[in-house]
Amino acid sequence: MLAILVSALVVCAASLAVGQGVLRVRGVREWSWQSGAVGLSVLMLVSTPALHVPGRTITTALVIGLLCVGSLALLVREPALRPPLTGLAAGLPVALLVAIPFLSSGYAGTLGVSVNNDMASHMLVAETYRFADVAAANGLNASYPIGPHTLVAALSEAFDFDVDLVFAGLTAAIPVLLGLTALSVFGPGARWPAKMILATLVGLPFLVAGYYSQGSFKELIQALLIVAFALELRRFDPASGRLRWLPMAVLLAGTLSVYSVQGIAWPFAIGGAWLAGLLVLALLRGRPFVGPTWAAVRAELAPLALGLGALVVLIVPQIPRLGRFADSTLGAGGTGIDPGGAGALGNLVAPLPVWEAFGIWDNPDYRLPAADPYEIGMLAGLVLVLMLIGAVWWLRRGDWVPVAATAGVWAIWAYSDRTQIPYVTAKALMLCTPFVMLLAVRPLVVRSWRPETPRWWPFAAPVLAALLFVLAGTSTWRAVRTASVGPRAHMEELRSLRPLLDGKPTLFLGNDDYLIWELSGLRAQAPLVGYQVLPVRPEKQWTYGANLDIDALDASVINGYDYVIVPRDPAASELPPQLRLVRETPSFALYRRTGAVEPRGLLAEGGSPAAKLDCSTPEGRSLSRQDGTAEVRRGPVGVEVQPIAPGHSATVKLRLTPGTWELALPYISRQPLEVTAPGSRVVLPPNMDRPGPRYFAGKVAVARAQTVEVKITPQTDWLTPSSQVAFPTTVLAVPDFGEKTVPLSEACGQLVDYYTLEGGS
């Protein structure tokens, strides 16, 4: 947890300090809350050349450090550039909310595991920039935007933190910076409660919280950058110096680093709405139009040229990457995803309803429909009315840019809703949410009112502000409290084995979407990585959620790997003698292949490790008459287990004969599972891998035939949400008597693990 906290604090502090330094160059002589977005853009842009400079991420980390030192020195020298403490304190509720997923889970880890497992590839990219051996073994996508990844790599290098924890820290920092950026709409003397309410509702409204909970850092950064872009246009002053376009150039370059060429659609829409607003104002004033407009354009040519020049310089290292990304996404709605294909929904259940953008939802998972559509519709309508009232409030004060910017982002959503896949449209909807809250909330927290304001409004506004804060805050709380955080136990075990693999091809017999990152730097493969990758033998007839052991793969496939990592599964098929044990961890065992694995014959096992040889069938009789041997075993005793809610436990009863029995358990759980039986206690670590693999869960010695009780208890606390249900599917007791070899003629009616025919045929 410390690594996440430090990473988040460093991102926030460095972004604010460096951004203020850039704004000082632009000519700003007082604190600006846009500094966070500007500074984050600079940090990403400085990090991107990591592959092309000596020292790689060491060099970029040093450059970032120098920028931070210089910016902090500037803040020390010029007190007017320092942030007000009341403003920083306004971000504390957002900081607390982004910490909730880790507090409720009880551990640090990757956000969104099992909800959106794309983070595996993102973390691999970051490690590619940090480690040359990972780059050599795994390569790098030549077109994908990599600004956040390179920043994570630099911070990981600087503090020697794992990239998954730095990514979590970066993701947690963005809503805080977003909330602080919104504070620029306040003038001097604004009250802390008003700042706190606005920062919380703009920084982490429900839909933003949903994307935060699944680790969607790119979408969060894009929201931060476009809100800052709009608010920078709001304070645009033609008399503010020749570098007045510099902050916009930095924000545009940051957008290209995060979202590539598609990302500039939002700044362009906001900028277009801003220009349209200027045109409307000029027409409404009834003054001469052509002459003053042409004069204004001529006055902006030099500053605009400087801004464009800065933009080009900032994105020079990424121009080839931007071009390749544009080429790869043309012709598919600007996404590269087939609109009629299976990926159109992404990780969504259905297209998102527009009402989710209004910040109040009664289902903690933003992908699921409202539990009470009528109530949610009424509350969303209330927020819509507040947004429209807010728009009028902004316009009457001549502060029209936030209204124009909101219209621009909604126009992007409307276009996406008609022309693009639901997965992309959902992101466009999320990017509308901070603007909705900005329009709706600011008029509710005004300190003083104009004389023409209705008498009842100063009394109604605080009540509405409190109501919106409670309702929207409750929706956000539910979203972050139920967020899925990936445990690190299996990752740490696999990474402890990585130095023993010598960079050699490695076969993994679990079902883990994060394998490519966990064993980065070598060619690691598995039969299943979210979907089937390697050919599975037809006798196994694999279905989703079924277990796969060594017999699932043909010997020719196994012989393509030097090492094999298997779950410690007492019920699994016996490993070939050519696999020699190197090391065990609590959950896995590493084997080195010392020779060519011989082919094996299998019966139709399906998801089981063995099958009974039925000699009453023609096929069974034919096999039993052939020359060869069979490895036979005693069958396990298994009992299904129902899902276990937090605060509860499950007890199963197994009828066992005398002898020693090993327990195996396939499970998915966000919390550790305590498995107890007579004379045995094992605590299984949290596991959010895909279902199927079984793990060692204890050993029981039975002196006489009896019923043995096995109790499974999730280790939870008061912060554990009721949605964190544990799913242990079946308790298996496996006799620890080993297998024996018998002639095929004697294997009838017995459980056969595998068989071998004379001559190897």
PDB file of C-alpha atoms in Angstrom, residues 528-642:
ATOM      1  CA  LEU A 528      -5.436 -20.642 -21.816  1.00  0.00           C
ATOM      2  CA  VAL A 529      -4.830 -16.916 -21.440  1.00  0.00           C
ATOM      3  CA  GLY A 530      -8.428 -15.735 -21.214  1.00  0.00           C
ATOM      4  CA  TYR A 531      -9.114 -17.835 -24.293  1.00  0.00           C
ATOM      5  CA  GLN A 532      -7.636 -21.023 -25.735  1.00  0.00           C
ATOM      6  CA  VAL A 533      -4.119 -20.423 -27.072  1.00  0.00           C
ATOM      7  CA  LEU A 534      -2.535 -23.870 -27.384  1.00  0.00           C
ATOM      8  CA  PRO A 535      -4.258 -26.915 -28.913  1.00  0.00           C
ATOM      9  CA  VAL A 536      -5.910 -29.084 -26.255  1.00  0.00           C
ATOM     10  CA  ARG A 537      -6.136 -32.822 -26.790  1.00  0.00           C
ATOM     11  CA  PRO A 538      -9.628 -33.905 -27.889  1.00  0.00           C
ATOM     12  CA  GLU A 539      -9.872 -36.405 -25.016  1.00  0.00           C
ATOM     13  CA  LYS A 540      -9.895 -33.496 -22.534  1.00  0.00           C
ATOM     14  CA  GLN A 541     -12.904 -31.710 -24.162  1.00  0.00           C
ATOM     15  CA  TRP A 542     -12.122 -28.462 -22.373  1.00  0.00           C
ATOM     16  CA  THR A 543     -14.929 -26.062 -21.455  1.00  0.00           C
ATOM     17  CA  TYR A 544     -14.673 -22.714 -19.683  1.00  0.00           C
ATOM     18  CA  GLY A 545     -13.997 -23.201 -15.979  1.00  0.00           C
ATOM     19  CA  ALA A 546     -12.668 -26.747 -16.358  1.00  0.00           C
ATOM     20  CA  ASN A 547      -9.260 -27.736 -15.051  1.00  0.00           C
ATOM     21  CA  LEU A 548      -6.357 -28.516 -17.383  1.00  0.00           C
ATOM     22  CA  ASP A 549      -3.319 -30.538 -16.371  1.00  0.00           C
ATOM     23  CA  ILE A 550      -0.253 -31.842 -18.190  1.00  0.00           C
ATOM     24  CA  ASP A 551      -2.249 -34.441 -20.117  1.00  0.00           C
ATOM     25  CA  ALA A 552      -4.246 -31.698 -21.831  1.00  0.00           C
ATOM     26  CA  LEU A 553      -1.309 -31.101 -24.168  1.00  0.00           C
ATOM     27  CA  ASP A 554       0.313 -33.406 -26.658  1.00  0.00           C
ATOM     28  CA  ALA A 555       3.899 -34.429 -25.949  1.00  0.00           C
ATOM     29  CA  SER A 556       5.055 -32.532 -29.040  1.00  0.00           C
ATOM     30  CA  VAL A 557       3.713 -29.302 -27.527  1.00  0.00           C
ATOM     31  CA  ILE A 558       5.331 -29.910 -24.138  1.00  0.00           C
ATOM     32  CA  ASN A 559       8.673 -30.633 -25.796  1.00  0.00           C
ATOM     33  CA  GLY A 560       8.694 -27.094 -27.162  1.00  0.00           C
ATOM     34  CA  TYR A 561       9.340 -25.725 -23.658  1.00  0.00           C
ATOM     35  CA  ASP A 562      12.311 -26.009 -21.317  1.00  0.00           C
ATOM     36  CA  TYR A 563      10.367 -25.345 -18.125  1.00  0.00           C
ATOM     37  CA  VAL A 564       6.858 -26.148 -16.934  1.00  0.00           C
ATOM     38  CA  ILE A 565       5.015 -24.394 -14.093  1.00  0.00           C
ATOM     39  CA  VAL A 566       1.976 -26.207 -12.711  1.00  0.00           C
ATOM     40  CA  PRO A 567      -0.459 -25.441  -9.892  1.00  0.00           C
ATOM     41  CA  ARG A 568       0.146 -27.612  -6.837  1.00  0.00           C
ATOM     42  CA  ASP A 569      -2.866 -29.802  -7.500  1.00  0.00           C
ATOM     43  CA  PRO A 570      -2.984 -33.187  -5.715  1.00  0.00           C
ATOM     44  CA  ALA A 571      -5.692 -34.345  -8.130  1.00  0.00           C
ATOM     45  CA  ALA A 572      -3.730 -33.592 -11.306  1.00  0.00           C
ATOM     46  CA  SER A 573      -2.397 -36.217 -13.684  1.00  0.00           C
ATOM     47  CA  GLU A 574       1.008 -37.646 -12.913  1.00  0.00           C
ATOM     48  CA  LEU A 575       3.784 -35.632 -14.524  1.00  0.00           C
ATOM     49  CA  PRO A 576       6.109 -37.319 -17.040  1.00  0.00           C
ATOM     50  CA  PRO A 577       9.433 -38.521 -15.587  1.00  0.00           C
ATOM     51  CA  GLN A 578      11.258 -36.172 -17.945  1.00  0.00           C
ATOM     52  CA  LEU A 579      10.033 -33.227 -15.838  1.00  0.00           C
ATOM     53  CA  ARG A 580      12.279 -32.745 -12.802  1.00  0.00           C
ATOM     54  CA  LEU A 581      11.166 -30.617  -9.837  1.00  0.00           C
ATOM     55  CA  VAL A 582      13.196 -27.430  -9.391  1.00  0.00           C
ATOM     56  CA  ARG A 583      11.266 -25.484  -6.751  1.00  0.00           C
ATOM     57  CA  GLU A 584       7.865 -25.240  -5.098  1.00  0.00           C
ATOM     58  CA  THR A 585       5.955 -22.203  -3.879  1.00  0.00           C
ATOM     59  CA  PRO A 586       2.741 -22.341  -1.827  1.00  0.00           C
ATOM     60  CA  SER A 587       0.639 -22.429  -5.021  1.00  0.00           C
ATOM     61  CA  PHE A 588       2.927 -23.588  -7.841  1.00  0.00           C
ATOM     62  CA  ALA A 589       5.682 -26.021  -8.718  1.00  0.00           C
ATOM     63  CA  LEU A 590       8.437 -25.429 -11.271  1.00  0.00           C
ATOM     64  CA  TYR A 591       9.813 -28.327 -13.332  1.00  0.00           C
ATOM     65  CA  ARG A 592      12.693 -28.481 -15.791  1.00  0.00           C
ATOM     66  CA  ARG A 593      12.403 -30.724 -18.817  1.00  0.00           C
ATOM     67  CA  THR A 594      15.434 -33.031 -18.901  1.00  0.00           C
ATOM     68  CA  GLY A 595      14.518 -35.012 -21.994  1.00  0.00           C
ATOM     69  CA  ALA A 596      11.887 -35.615 -24.630  1.00  0.00           C
ATOM     70  CA  VAL A 597       8.468 -36.305 -23.107  1.00  0.00           C
ATOM     71  CA  GLU A 598       7.018 -39.563 -24.431  1.00  0.00           C
ATOM     72  CA  PRO A 599       3.506 -39.630 -25.957  1.00  0.00           C
ATOM     73  CA  ARG A 600       0.660 -40.822 -23.750  1.00  0.00           C
ATOM     74  CA  GLY A 601      -2.664 -42.369 -24.532  1.00  0.00           C
ATOM     75  CA  LEU A 602      -5.762 -40.960 -22.846  1.00  0.00           C
ATOM     76  CA  LEU A 603      -9.316 -42.053 -22.354  1.00  0.00           C
ATOM     77  CA  ALA A 604     -12.121 -39.505 -22.724  1.00  0.00           C
ATOM     78  CA  GLU A 605     -11.367 -37.645 -19.467  1.00  0.00           C
ATOM     79  CA  GLY A 606     -13.000 -34.280 -20.092  1.00  0.00           C
ATOM     80  CA  GLY A 607     -12.076 -32.045 -17.170  1.00  0.00           C
ATOM     81  CA  SER A 608     -11.107 -34.987 -14.929  1.00  0.00           C
ATOM     82  CA  PRO A 609      -7.530 -36.215 -14.458  1.00  0.00           C
ATOM     83  CA  ALA A 610      -8.542 -39.822 -15.183  1.00  0.00           C
ATOM     84  CA  ALA A 611     -11.363 -41.913 -16.633  1.00  0.00           C
ATOM     85  CA  LYS A 612     -12.636 -45.441 -16.042  1.00  0.00           C
ATOM     86  CA  LEU A 613     -11.702 -48.045 -18.640  1.00  0.00           C
ATOM     87  CA  ASP A 614     -15.060 -49.537 -19.591  1.00  0.00           C
ATOM     88  CA  CYS A 615     -14.321 -52.946 -21.074  1.00  0.00           C
ATOM     89  CA  SER A 616     -18.021 -53.596 -21.742  1.00  0.00           C
ATOM     90  CA  THR A 617     -17.750 -51.329 -24.785  1.00  0.00           C
ATOM     91  CA  PRO A 618     -16.104 -52.410 -28.048  1.00  0.00           C
ATOM     92  CA  GLU A 619     -13.527 -49.631 -27.730  1.00  0.00           C
ATOM     93  CA  GLY A 620     -12.670 -50.550 -24.140  1.00  0.00           C
ATOM     94  CA  ARG A 621     -12.368 -54.282 -24.922  1.00  0.00           C
ATOM     95  CA  SER A 622     -10.161 -53.528 -27.912  1.00  0.00           C
ATOM     96  CA  LEU A 623      -7.828 -51.380 -25.828  1.00  0.00           C
ATOM     97  CA  SER A 624      -7.603 -53.927 -22.993  1.00  0.00           C
ATOM     98  CA  ARG A 625      -6.468 -56.630 -25.445  1.00  0.00           C
ATOM     99  CA  GLN A 626      -3.507 -54.626 -26.679  1.00  0.00           C
ATOM    100  CA  ASP A 627       0.013 -54.942 -25.354  1.00  0.00           C
ATOM    101  CA  GLY A 628       0.756 -52.048 -23.065  1.00  0.00           C
ATOM    102  CA  THR A 629       0.402 -50.652 -19.574  1.00  0.00           C
ATOM    103  CA  ALA A 630      -1.934 -48.289 -17.774  1.00  0.00           C
ATOM    104  CA  GLU A 631      -1.327 -45.942 -14.858  1.00  0.00           C
ATOM    105  CA  VAL A 632      -4.286 -46.449 -12.549  1.00  0.00           C
ATOM    106  CA  ARG A 633      -5.279 -44.588  -9.418  1.00  0.00           C
ATOM    107  CA  ARG A 634      -7.917 -44.524  -6.744  1.00  0.00           C
ATOM    108  CA  GLY A 635     -10.667 -41.999  -7.287  1.00  0.00           C
ATOM    109  CA  PRO A 636     -11.005 -38.810  -5.264  1.00  0.00           C
ATOM    110  CA  VAL A 637     -13.908 -37.966  -2.984  1.00  0.00           C
ATOM    111  CA  GLY A 638     -15.508 -34.653  -3.875  1.00  0.00           C
ATOM    112  CA  VAL A 639     -18.275 -32.439  -2.526  1.00  0.00           C
ATOM    113  CA  GLU A 640     -19.554 -29.251  -4.118  1.00  0.00           C
ATOM    114  CA  VAL A 641     -19.362 -26.010  -2.139  1.00  0.00           C
ATOM    115  CA  GLN A 642     -21.802 -23.138  -2.415  1.00  0.00           C
TER     116      GLN A 642
END
